[in-house]
């Protein structure tokens, strides 16, 4: 297949591990003999850049330190640029299929141009750009929000009377087609699940059931979508499960450090465990919000908890060896995170894991079988789980072994790439069948 990959960011210019996932999928498809071309933003380089296999041409709006444009003139210029870049790339590359990743910060009206391209389009949805981002898109809001401020709404009405909207729709769409003016379902105060008819996504898959559910609840008709959980390079992490005789005192957290991370909950749980004569230390690997980190450091100093903030240099190089230095890993997320790779990495490393029951990662955990779980934000519940693993070495080994075997079998990169490739191939076949 000739596959055009569309994403907001692409390494080496990225904002985190989510962007590496897109690159890994693209590289995996290339290794399987597919011809892949990437269209992404010019983030990190300033000017456009075209080269073999990748075009960095798109402009971002309001994310990753890019200025938020809201004025009609500015939005019109940006939209015309991005849609032209997409159409020119399609014309030059002539793909069999378009594989869309995150449109966070990109023009959501690209959805309409993709729809009108008469090519099969598959969406890989691994963040909230669809559930939350579409209704916040400045261009779509400018044209479709029925509660727009008076100056905007009056100027909009003038442009519509002059036929400007109809002139723009073929080159920088403001709607799927005529008849969807204002899209009331998109901007209603209360949204009903699967109620918005102005967007059609025939072929898409999500990174987790929770992300799919959130997108349905946001009103989009995606109940037909599949779920393909992300995978990891298991060979980089696999290690022997520690024996029952090994101590259980060194814990690790890997992730972004902010108010939703649950790191403070973990520190408080260590204090409670200490009251029960269970002494443990905690290593924290990650960057994040400076105010939150200061709050955590203050609590640590006040209660004299043994916590180390570890230096972060290279995620790919650091993490495989880091997991092996610890006796257990905590996944403390307290928000509906679409997915997280760190629990899979810990499981592949043979390290017992305790995690919250929320978000995409929570779908992976089966309490007492491949992990222990606790309620998000409940330090007492987490302290009880720490006590269990401390006192029951057989339990530690059992859940670590079960988790490792499961990740090696189901979440290795090869198995996940098989599912993605099969989904793309099926999408092409479905499109060809419907076209005949």
Tab-separated table of C-alpha atoms in Angstrom:
chain	number	residue	atom	x	y	z
A	1	UNK	CA	0.000	0.000	0.000
A	2	UNK	CA	0.923	3.622	-0.506
A	3	UNK	CA	0.024	5.225	2.824
A	4	UNK	CA	-0.051	8.926	3.602
A	5	UNK	CA	0.393	9.486	7.343
A	6	UNK	CA	-0.999	12.736	8.758
A	7	UNK	CA	0.014	13.898	12.237
A	8	UNK	CA	0.478	17.168	14.123
A	9	UNK	CA	4.052	16.450	15.288
A	10	UNK	CA	6.726	14.064	14.127
A	11	UNK	CA	10.167	13.309	15.631
A	12	UNK	CA	12.697	14.667	16.088
A	13	UNK	CA	10.359	17.617	16.711
A	14	UNK	CA	7.940	16.262	19.287
A	15	UNK	CA	6.194	16.937	22.600
A	16	UNK	CA	6.438	13.518	24.251
A	17	UNK	CA	6.134	9.768	23.829
A	18	UNK	CA	2.765	9.961	22.049
A	19	UNK	CA	4.536	11.374	18.993
A	20	UNK	CA	7.079	8.544	18.933
A	21	UNK	CA	4.188	6.129	18.626
A	22	UNK	CA	3.193	7.625	15.269
A	23	UNK	CA	6.784	7.335	14.076
A	24	UNK	CA	7.006	3.729	15.269
A	25	UNK	CA	3.856	2.793	13.353
A	26	UNK	CA	5.083	4.530	10.194
A	27	UNK	CA	8.482	2.811	10.436
A	28	UNK	CA	6.801	-0.520	11.136
A	29	UNK	CA	4.658	-0.210	8.018
A	30	UNK	CA	7.732	0.656	5.942
A	31	UNK	CA	9.518	-2.460	7.217
A	32	UNK	CA	6.537	-4.506	6.049
A	33	UNK	CA	6.982	-3.270	2.504
A	34	UNK	CA	4.495	-0.419	2.426
A	35	UNK	CA	5.392	2.948	0.926
A	36	UNK	CA	4.792	5.599	3.587
A	37	UNK	CA	4.874	9.369	3.281
A	38	UNK	CA	4.342	11.673	6.285
A	39	UNK	CA	2.679	15.076	6.293
A	40	UNK	CA	3.162	16.975	9.548
A	41	UNK	CA	3.636	20.455	10.956
A	42	UNK	CA	6.715	22.621	10.661
A	43	UNK	CA	6.934	22.809	14.447
A	44	UNK	CA	10.538	23.190	15.569
A	45	UNK	CA	11.912	24.330	12.204
A	46	UNK	CA	10.033	27.553	11.441
A	47	UNK	CA	9.875	27.257	7.665
A	48	UNK	CA	8.499	24.547	5.427
A	49	UNK	CA	10.629	21.501	4.753
A	50	UNK	CA	10.039	18.865	2.116
A	51	UNK	CA	12.080	15.731	1.775
A	52	UNK	CA	11.983	12.052	0.912
A	53	UNK	CA	9.332	10.402	3.025
A	54	UNK	CA	8.212	13.496	4.942
A	55	UNK	CA	6.793	16.974	4.380
A	56	UNK	CA	6.820	19.438	7.279
A	57	UNK	CA	4.385	22.020	5.926
A	58	UNK	CA	1.349	22.361	8.183
A	59	UNK	CA	0.857	25.214	10.649
A	60	UNK	CA	-0.216	24.677	14.264
A	61	UNK	CA	-2.563	27.000	16.114
A	62	UNK	CA	-2.551	27.632	19.863
A	63	UNK	CA	-0.513	24.622	21.025
A	64	UNK	CA	3.131	23.912	21.896
A	65	UNK	CA	3.891	27.644	22.294
A	66	UNK	CA	2.327	28.562	18.941
A	67	UNK	CA	0.220	31.718	19.148
A	68	UNK	CA	-3.549	31.176	19.186
A	69	UNK	CA	-5.173	32.768	16.123
A	70	UNK	CA	-8.850	33.724	16.412
A	71	UNK	CA	-9.344	36.638	13.979
A	72	UNK	CA	-11.092	35.758	10.729
A	73	UNK	CA	-8.302	37.086	8.510
A	74	UNK	CA	-5.607	35.109	10.332
A	75	UNK	CA	-7.683	31.941	10.468
A	76	UNK	CA	-8.537	32.159	6.782
A	77	UNK	CA	-4.855	32.407	5.840
A	78	UNK	CA	-3.899	29.462	8.067
A	79	UNK	CA	-6.765	27.276	6.838
A	80	UNK	CA	-6.052	27.994	3.186
A	81	UNK	CA	-2.405	27.099	3.756
A	82	UNK	CA	-3.072	23.804	5.544
A	83	UNK	CA	-5.717	22.594	3.117
A	84	UNK	CA	-3.553	23.453	0.138
A	85	UNK	CA	-0.645	21.540	1.695
A	86	UNK	CA	-2.856	18.494	2.206
A	87	UNK	CA	-4.291	18.568	-1.311
A	88	UNK	CA	-0.868	19.071	-2.900
A	89	UNK	CA	0.627	16.205	-0.883
A	90	UNK	CA	-2.211	13.896	-1.901
A	91	UNK	CA	-1.787	14.886	-5.537
A	92	UNK	CA	1.996	14.398	-5.486
A	93	UNK	CA	2.109	11.136	-3.507
A	94	UNK	CA	-1.140	9.584	-4.806
A	95	UNK	CA	-1.761	7.391	-1.743
A	96	UNK	CA	-3.986	4.328	-1.675
A	97	UNK	CA	-5.019	5.218	1.870
A	98	UNK	CA	-4.635	8.059	4.370
A	99	UNK	CA	-3.748	7.180	7.975
A	100	UNK	CA	-4.595	10.056	10.336
A	101	UNK	CA	-3.112	10.307	13.819
A	102	UNK	CA	-3.506	13.349	16.092
A	103	UNK	CA	-4.982	16.599	14.763
A	104	UNK	CA	-4.349	18.367	18.079
A	105	UNK	CA	-3.472	21.956	17.169
A	106	UNK	CA	-4.158	21.351	13.473
A	107	UNK	CA	-7.162	22.460	11.439
A	108	UNK	CA	-10.034	20.111	12.296
A	109	UNK	CA	-11.680	21.117	9.016
A	110	UNK	CA	-9.036	18.908	7.379
A	111	UNK	CA	-11.533	16.161	8.255
A	112	UNK	CA	-13.813	17.556	5.567
A	113	UNK	CA	-11.102	17.735	2.912
A	114	UNK	CA	-10.144	14.159	3.749
A	115	UNK	CA	-13.784	13.158	3.404
A	116	UNK	CA	-13.992	14.799	-0.003
A	117	UNK	CA	-10.698	13.316	-1.224
A	118	UNK	CA	-12.489	10.139	-2.353
A	119	UNK	CA	-9.770	8.077	-0.697
A	120	UNK	CA	-10.093	5.599	2.174
A	121	UNK	CA	-9.227	7.347	5.447
A	122	UNK	CA	-8.388	5.570	8.712
A	123	UNK	CA	-8.164	7.474	11.997
A	124	UNK	CA	-5.865	6.279	14.771
A	125	UNK	CA	-7.232	8.115	17.821
A	126	UNK	CA	-4.947	8.092	20.857
A	127	UNK	CA	-5.714	11.443	22.515
A	128	UNK	CA	-8.629	13.838	23.005
A	129	UNK	CA	-8.266	15.821	19.773
A	130	UNK	CA	-11.592	14.403	18.568
A	131	UNK	CA	-13.597	14.238	21.802
A	132	UNK	CA	-12.622	17.733	23.009
A	133	UNK	CA	-10.654	19.444	20.264
A	134	UNK	CA	-13.139	19.609	17.403
A	135	UNK	CA	-15.616	21.878	19.199
A	136	UNK	CA	-12.725	24.120	20.325
A	137	UNK	CA	-11.274	24.488	16.830
A	138	UNK	CA	-11.133	28.273	16.124
A	139	UNK	CA	-12.146	28.033	12.449
A	140	UNK	CA	-15.092	25.719	13.047
A	141	UNK	CA	-16.221	27.792	16.036
A	142	UNK	CA	-16.027	31.003	14.035
A	143	UNK	CA	-18.392	29.646	11.396
A	144	UNK	CA	-20.616	27.275	13.367
A	145	UNK	CA	-20.978	28.391	16.974
A	146	UNK	CA	-24.569	29.689	17.298
A	147	UNK	CA	-23.587	31.673	20.410
A	148	UNK	CA	-20.741	33.604	18.815
A	149	UNK	CA	-20.167	37.191	20.072
A	150	UNK	CA	-22.153	39.837	18.193
A	151	UNK	CA	-19.243	41.330	16.157
A	152	UNK	CA	-18.265	37.856	14.915
A	153	UNK	CA	-21.818	36.707	14.237
A	154	UNK	CA	-22.705	39.857	12.321
A	155	UNK	CA	-19.532	39.670	10.199
A	156	UNK	CA	-20.244	35.994	9.605
A	157	UNK	CA	-23.765	36.794	8.415
A	158	UNK	CA	-22.420	39.384	5.974
A	159	UNK	CA	-19.934	36.882	4.530
A	160	UNK	CA	-22.645	34.276	4.156
A	161	UNK	CA	-24.967	36.720	2.395
A	162	UNK	CA	-22.142	37.588	0.009
A	163	UNK	CA	-21.584	33.890	-0.724
A	164	UNK	CA	-18.094	33.829	0.793
A	165	UNK	CA	-18.796	30.730	2.855
A	166	UNK	CA	-19.849	28.715	-0.181
A	167	UNK	CA	-16.741	29.944	-2.000
A	168	UNK	CA	-14.515	28.832	0.880
A	169	UNK	CA	-16.018	25.378	1.381
A	170	UNK	CA	-14.183	23.708	-1.543
A	171	UNK	CA	-10.775	25.092	-0.498
A	172	UNK	CA	-10.973	25.646	3.292
A	173	UNK	CA	-14.180	23.897	4.413
A	174	UNK	CA	-16.321	25.307	7.188
A	175	UNK	CA	-18.730	22.328	7.302
A	176	UNK	CA	-19.191	18.865	5.838
A	177	UNK	CA	-21.751	20.190	3.337
A	178	UNK	CA	-24.511	22.751	3.054
A	179	UNK	CA	-27.241	22.184	5.593
A	180	UNK	CA	-24.927	21.817	8.586
A	181	UNK	CA	-24.817	25.547	9.341
A	182	UNK	CA	-24.049	26.236	13.010
A	183	UNK	CA	-23.875	22.477	13.858
A	184	UNK	CA	-26.079	22.836	16.971
A	185	UNK	CA	-25.208	19.380	18.281
A	186	UNK	CA	-21.534	20.314	18.432
A	187	UNK	CA	-22.066	23.446	20.529
A	188	UNK	CA	-25.047	22.404	22.655
A	189	UNK	CA	-24.696	22.925	26.407
A	190	UNK	CA	-25.586	19.281	26.957
A	191	UNK	CA	-24.398	16.785	24.371
A	192	UNK	CA	-26.127	13.479	23.736
A	193	UNK	CA	-23.993	10.462	22.895
A	194	UNK	CA	-23.665	9.673	19.184
A	195	UNK	CA	-25.784	12.700	18.252
A	196	UNK	CA	-23.566	14.812	15.956
A	197	UNK	CA	-24.263	14.031	12.309
A	198	UNK	CA	-21.999	16.687	10.793
A	199	UNK	CA	-18.888	14.473	11.008
A	200	UNK	CA	-18.455	10.994	9.572
A	201	UNK	CA	-15.644	8.655	10.522
A	202	UNK	CA	-16.201	5.400	8.649
A	203	UNK	CA	-12.978	3.678	9.689
A	204	UNK	CA	-11.242	4.442	12.980
A	205	UNK	CA	-9.787	2.740	16.019
A	206	UNK	CA	-9.013	4.012	19.498
A	207	UNK	CA	-6.111	3.412	21.862
A	208	UNK	CA	-8.490	2.359	24.657
A	209	UNK	CA	-12.122	1.693	25.436
A	210	UNK	CA	-12.237	4.655	27.808
A	211	UNK	CA	-11.124	7.038	25.036
A	212	UNK	CA	-13.719	5.586	22.681
A	213	UNK	CA	-16.415	5.965	25.342
A	214	UNK	CA	-15.410	9.585	26.029
A	215	UNK	CA	-15.628	10.373	22.315
A	216	UNK	CA	-19.085	8.794	22.091
A	217	UNK	CA	-20.219	10.774	25.133
A	218	UNK	CA	-18.941	13.938	23.432
A	219	UNK	CA	-21.541	13.297	20.738
A	220	UNK	CA	-19.513	11.797	17.895
A	221	UNK	CA	-20.795	8.719	16.095
A	222	UNK	CA	-17.934	6.318	16.715
A	223	UNK	CA	-19.697	3.373	18.344
A	224	UNK	CA	-18.614	1.223	15.377
A	225	UNK	CA	-14.896	1.893	16.013
A	226	UNK	CA	-12.388	-0.771	17.011
A	227	UNK	CA	-9.893	-0.605	19.878
A	228	UNK	CA	-6.227	-1.403	19.281
A	229	UNK	CA	-4.108	-0.944	22.372
A	230	UNK	CA	-0.596	0.452	21.755
A	231	UNK	CA	2.389	-1.847	21.971
A	232	UNK	CA	5.979	-1.564	23.125
A	233	UNK	CA	9.360	-2.893	22.099
A	234	UNK	CA	9.216	-5.747	24.601
A	235	UNK	CA	12.711	-7.020	23.797
A	236	UNK	CA	14.127	-3.781	25.186
A	237	UNK	CA	12.477	-4.288	28.578
A	238	UNK	CA	12.130	-8.014	29.256
A	239	UNK	CA	13.960	-9.199	32.350
A	240	UNK	CA	13.708	-12.040	34.871
A	241	UNK	CA	11.000	-11.768	37.506
A	242	UNK	CA	12.646	-11.331	40.891
A	243	UNK	CA	12.439	-14.360	43.228
A	244	UNK	CA	10.325	-14.460	46.385
A	245	UNK	CA	13.478	-13.940	48.439
A	246	UNK	CA	14.055	-10.497	46.881
A	247	UNK	CA	13.176	-7.468	49.042
A	248	UNK	CA	10.265	-5.158	48.277
A	249	UNK	CA	11.229	-1.666	49.335
A	250	UNK	CA	12.217	0.395	46.273
A	251	UNK	CA	9.308	1.816	44.283
A	252	UNK	CA	9.277	3.747	41.022
A	253	UNK	CA	6.886	6.179	39.311
A	254	UNK	CA	7.373	7.084	35.637
A	255	UNK	CA	5.269	9.823	34.060
A	256	UNK	CA	4.398	13.485	33.739
A	257	UNK	CA	4.371	15.301	37.082
A	258	UNK	CA	1.254	17.409	37.536
A	259	UNK	CA	-1.868	17.574	39.684
A	260	UNK	CA	-3.407	14.663	37.749
A	261	UNK	CA	-0.390	12.400	38.149
A	262	UNK	CA	-1.210	11.128	41.648
A	263	UNK	CA	2.412	11.433	42.767
A	264	UNK	CA	1.425	13.241	45.967
A	265	UNK	CA	-1.031	10.434	46.726
A	266	UNK	CA	1.854	7.960	46.445
A	267	UNK	CA	4.023	9.995	48.818
A	268	UNK	CA	1.187	10.125	51.352
A	269	UNK	CA	0.716	6.359	50.997
A	270	UNK	CA	4.388	5.837	51.870
A	271	UNK	CA	3.808	7.817	55.058
A	272	UNK	CA	0.868	5.590	55.978
A	273	UNK	CA	2.832	2.443	55.202
A	274	UNK	CA	5.641	3.692	57.449
A	275	UNK	CA	3.174	3.941	60.325
A	276	UNK	CA	2.604	0.204	59.861
A	277	UNK	CA	6.361	-0.454	60.075
A	278	UNK	CA	6.752	-0.837	56.293
A	279	UNK	CA	9.655	1.304	55.166
A	280	UNK	CA	9.875	2.073	51.467
A	281	UNK	CA	11.612	4.530	49.168
A	282	UNK	CA	10.314	6.094	45.986
A	283	UNK	CA	12.055	7.128	42.785
A	284	UNK	CA	10.239	9.621	40.545
A	285	UNK	CA	11.175	9.851	36.869
A	286	UNK	CA	9.544	12.581	34.840
A	287	UNK	CA	9.127	16.266	34.162
A	288	UNK	CA	6.098	18.439	34.718
A	289	UNK	CA	4.487	21.395	36.424
A	290	UNK	CA	6.972	23.271	38.604
A	291	UNK	CA	4.338	24.424	41.113
A	292	UNK	CA	3.092	20.883	41.618
A	293	UNK	CA	6.619	19.517	41.956
A	294	UNK	CA	7.328	22.196	44.580
A	295	UNK	CA	4.196	21.124	46.465
A	296	UNK	CA	5.338	17.494	46.436
A	297	UNK	CA	8.849	18.439	47.547
A	298	UNK	CA	7.420	20.485	50.409
A	299	UNK	CA	5.347	17.535	51.630
A	300	UNK	CA	8.360	15.227	51.351
A	301	UNK	CA	10.531	17.579	53.414
A	302	UNK	CA	7.836	18.113	56.018
A	303	UNK	CA	7.234	14.397	56.537
A	304	UNK	CA	10.793	13.205	55.855
A	305	UNK	CA	9.858	10.633	53.236
A	306	UNK	CA	12.615	8.873	51.311
A	307	UNK	CA	11.937	10.140	47.764
A	308	UNK	CA	14.384	10.818	44.933
A	309	UNK	CA	13.635	12.861	41.822
A	310	UNK	CA	15.636	11.092	39.134
A	311	UNK	CA	17.395	12.920	36.277
A	312	UNK	CA	15.617	12.672	32.928
A	313	UNK	CA	17.860	12.565	29.900
A	314	UNK	CA	16.893	10.034	27.236
A	315	UNK	CA	13.653	8.059	27.618
A	316	UNK	CA	14.662	5.329	25.188
A	317	UNK	CA	18.021	4.818	26.861
A	318	UNK	CA	17.042	5.388	30.496
A	319	UNK	CA	13.898	3.378	31.056
A	320	UNK	CA	14.826	-0.278	30.300
A	321	UNK	CA	17.625	-0.290	32.881
A	322	UNK	CA	15.693	1.915	35.301
A	323	UNK	CA	12.797	-0.519	35.790
A	324	UNK	CA	15.233	-3.305	36.667
A	325	UNK	CA	16.641	-1.301	39.593
A	326	UNK	CA	13.311	-1.207	41.416
A	327	UNK	CA	11.163	-3.736	43.269
A	328	UNK	CA	7.790	-2.358	42.219
A	329	UNK	CA	6.216	0.263	39.964
A	330	UNK	CA	3.275	2.540	40.752
A	331	UNK	CA	0.920	3.855	38.095
A	332	UNK	CA	-0.808	6.617	40.044
A	333	UNK	CA	-2.687	8.516	37.318
A	334	UNK	CA	-5.814	10.296	38.575
A	335	UNK	CA	-7.385	11.277	35.256
A	336	UNK	CA	-8.946	9.533	32.299
A	337	UNK	CA	-5.637	9.159	30.485
A	338	UNK	CA	-6.170	7.683	26.996
A	339	UNK	CA	-3.348	5.200	27.409
A	340	UNK	CA	0.055	4.911	29.018
A	341	UNK	CA	3.094	2.935	27.943
A	342	UNK	CA	4.901	2.915	31.285
A	343	UNK	CA	2.683	0.185	32.848
A	344	UNK	CA	3.331	-2.057	29.841
A	345	UNK	CA	7.058	-1.374	30.106
A	346	UNK	CA	7.054	-2.217	33.816
A	347	UNK	CA	5.086	-5.395	33.216
A	348	UNK	CA	7.449	-6.490	30.444
A	349	UNK	CA	10.356	-5.876	32.831
A	350	UNK	CA	8.961	-8.418	35.275
A	351	UNK	CA	8.297	-5.811	37.982
A	352	UNK	CA	5.076	-6.083	40.054
A	353	UNK	CA	2.761	-3.143	39.505
A	354	UNK	CA	0.116	-1.296	41.497
A	355	UNK	CA	-2.155	0.952	39.450
A	356	UNK	CA	-5.287	3.056	39.519
A	357	UNK	CA	-8.525	1.824	37.992
A	358	UNK	CA	-9.002	4.775	35.652
A	359	UNK	CA	-8.210	5.559	32.022
A	360	UNK	CA	-6.794	3.323	29.332
A	361	UNK	CA	-4.133	1.776	31.548
A	362	UNK	CA	-6.766	0.762	34.087
A	363	UNK	CA	-8.313	-1.465	31.424
A	364	UNK	CA	-5.139	-3.551	31.394
A	365	UNK	CA	-5.113	-4.314	35.118
A	366	UNK	CA	-6.875	-7.327	36.671
A	367	UNK	CA	-6.611	-7.065	40.414
A	368	UNK	CA	-4.759	-9.972	41.949
A	369	UNK	CA	-3.928	-11.486	38.575
A	370	UNK	CA	-1.542	-9.199	36.675
A	371	UNK	CA	-1.474	-6.207	39.052
A	372	UNK	CA	-2.946	-4.801	42.217
A	373	UNK	CA	-5.332	-1.883	41.864
A	374	UNK	CA	-6.544	0.946	44.074
A	375	UNK	CA	-8.991	3.831	43.816
A	376	UNK	CA	-7.453	7.008	42.333
A	377	UNK	CA	-6.487	9.577	44.957
A	378	UNK	CA	-6.992	7.172	47.875
A	379	UNK	CA	-3.674	7.022	49.723
A	380	UNK	CA	-5.068	4.637	52.354
A	381	UNK	CA	-6.119	2.170	49.652
A	382	UNK	CA	-2.697	2.428	48.021
A	383	UNK	CA	-0.973	1.938	51.392
A	384	UNK	CA	-2.946	-1.299	51.855
A	385	UNK	CA	-1.769	-2.546	48.471
A	386	UNK	CA	1.831	-1.720	49.362
A	387	UNK	CA	1.425	-3.702	52.571
A	388	UNK	CA	0.033	-6.670	50.612
A	389	UNK	CA	2.967	-6.834	48.210
A	390	UNK	CA	5.438	-6.297	51.026
A	391	UNK	CA	4.008	-9.150	53.079
A	392	UNK	CA	3.215	-11.607	50.277
A	393	UNK	CA	6.237	-12.432	48.101
A	394	UNK	CA	4.339	-15.204	46.317
A	395	UNK	CA	1.714	-12.673	45.253
A	396	UNK	CA	4.440	-10.354	43.931
A	397	UNK	CA	5.941	-13.086	41.799
A	398	UNK	CA	2.610	-14.352	40.520
A	399	UNK	CA	1.262	-11.017	39.307
A	400	UNK	CA	4.654	-10.034	37.865
A	401	UNK	CA	4.942	-13.297	35.937
A	402	UNK	CA	1.350	-13.179	34.672
A	403	UNK	CA	1.755	-9.556	33.576
A	404	UNK	CA	5.010	-10.217	31.781
A	405	UNK	CA	3.645	-13.184	29.846
A	406	UNK	CA	0.553	-11.204	28.853
A	407	UNK	CA	2.513	-8.186	27.602
A	408	UNK	CA	4.967	-10.343	25.677
A	409	UNK	CA	2.109	-12.156	23.945
A	410	UNK	CA	-0.415	-9.350	23.309
A	411	UNK	CA	1.320	-5.973	23.484
A	412	UNK	CA	4.603	-6.501	21.698
A	413	UNK	CA	5.178	-4.263	18.681
A	414	UNK	CA	4.831	-7.104	16.187
A	415	UNK	CA	1.420	-8.209	17.481
A	416	UNK	CA	0.110	-4.640	17.547
A	417	UNK	CA	1.489	-3.891	14.070
A	418	UNK	CA	-0.291	-7.019	12.816
A	419	UNK	CA	-3.587	-5.581	14.076
A	420	UNK	CA	-2.959	-2.139	12.596
A	421	UNK	CA	-1.824	-3.477	9.232
A	422	UNK	CA	-4.833	-5.798	9.088
A	423	UNK	CA	-7.157	-2.893	9.911
A	424	UNK	CA	-5.662	-0.762	7.138
A	425	UNK	CA	-5.847	-3.601	4.625
A	426	UNK	CA	-9.451	-4.350	5.566
A	427	UNK	CA	-10.294	-0.646	5.243
A	428	UNK	CA	-8.885	-0.633	1.715
A	429	UNK	CA	-10.897	-3.732	0.822
A	430	UNK	CA	-14.097	-2.284	2.302
A	431	UNK	CA	-13.568	0.931	0.341
A	432	UNK	CA	-12.960	-0.962	-2.908
A	433	UNK	CA	-16.075	-3.089	-2.343
A	434	UNK	CA	-18.274	-0.054	-1.643
A	435	UNK	CA	-16.893	1.759	-4.700
A	436	UNK	CA	-17.935	-1.065	-7.063
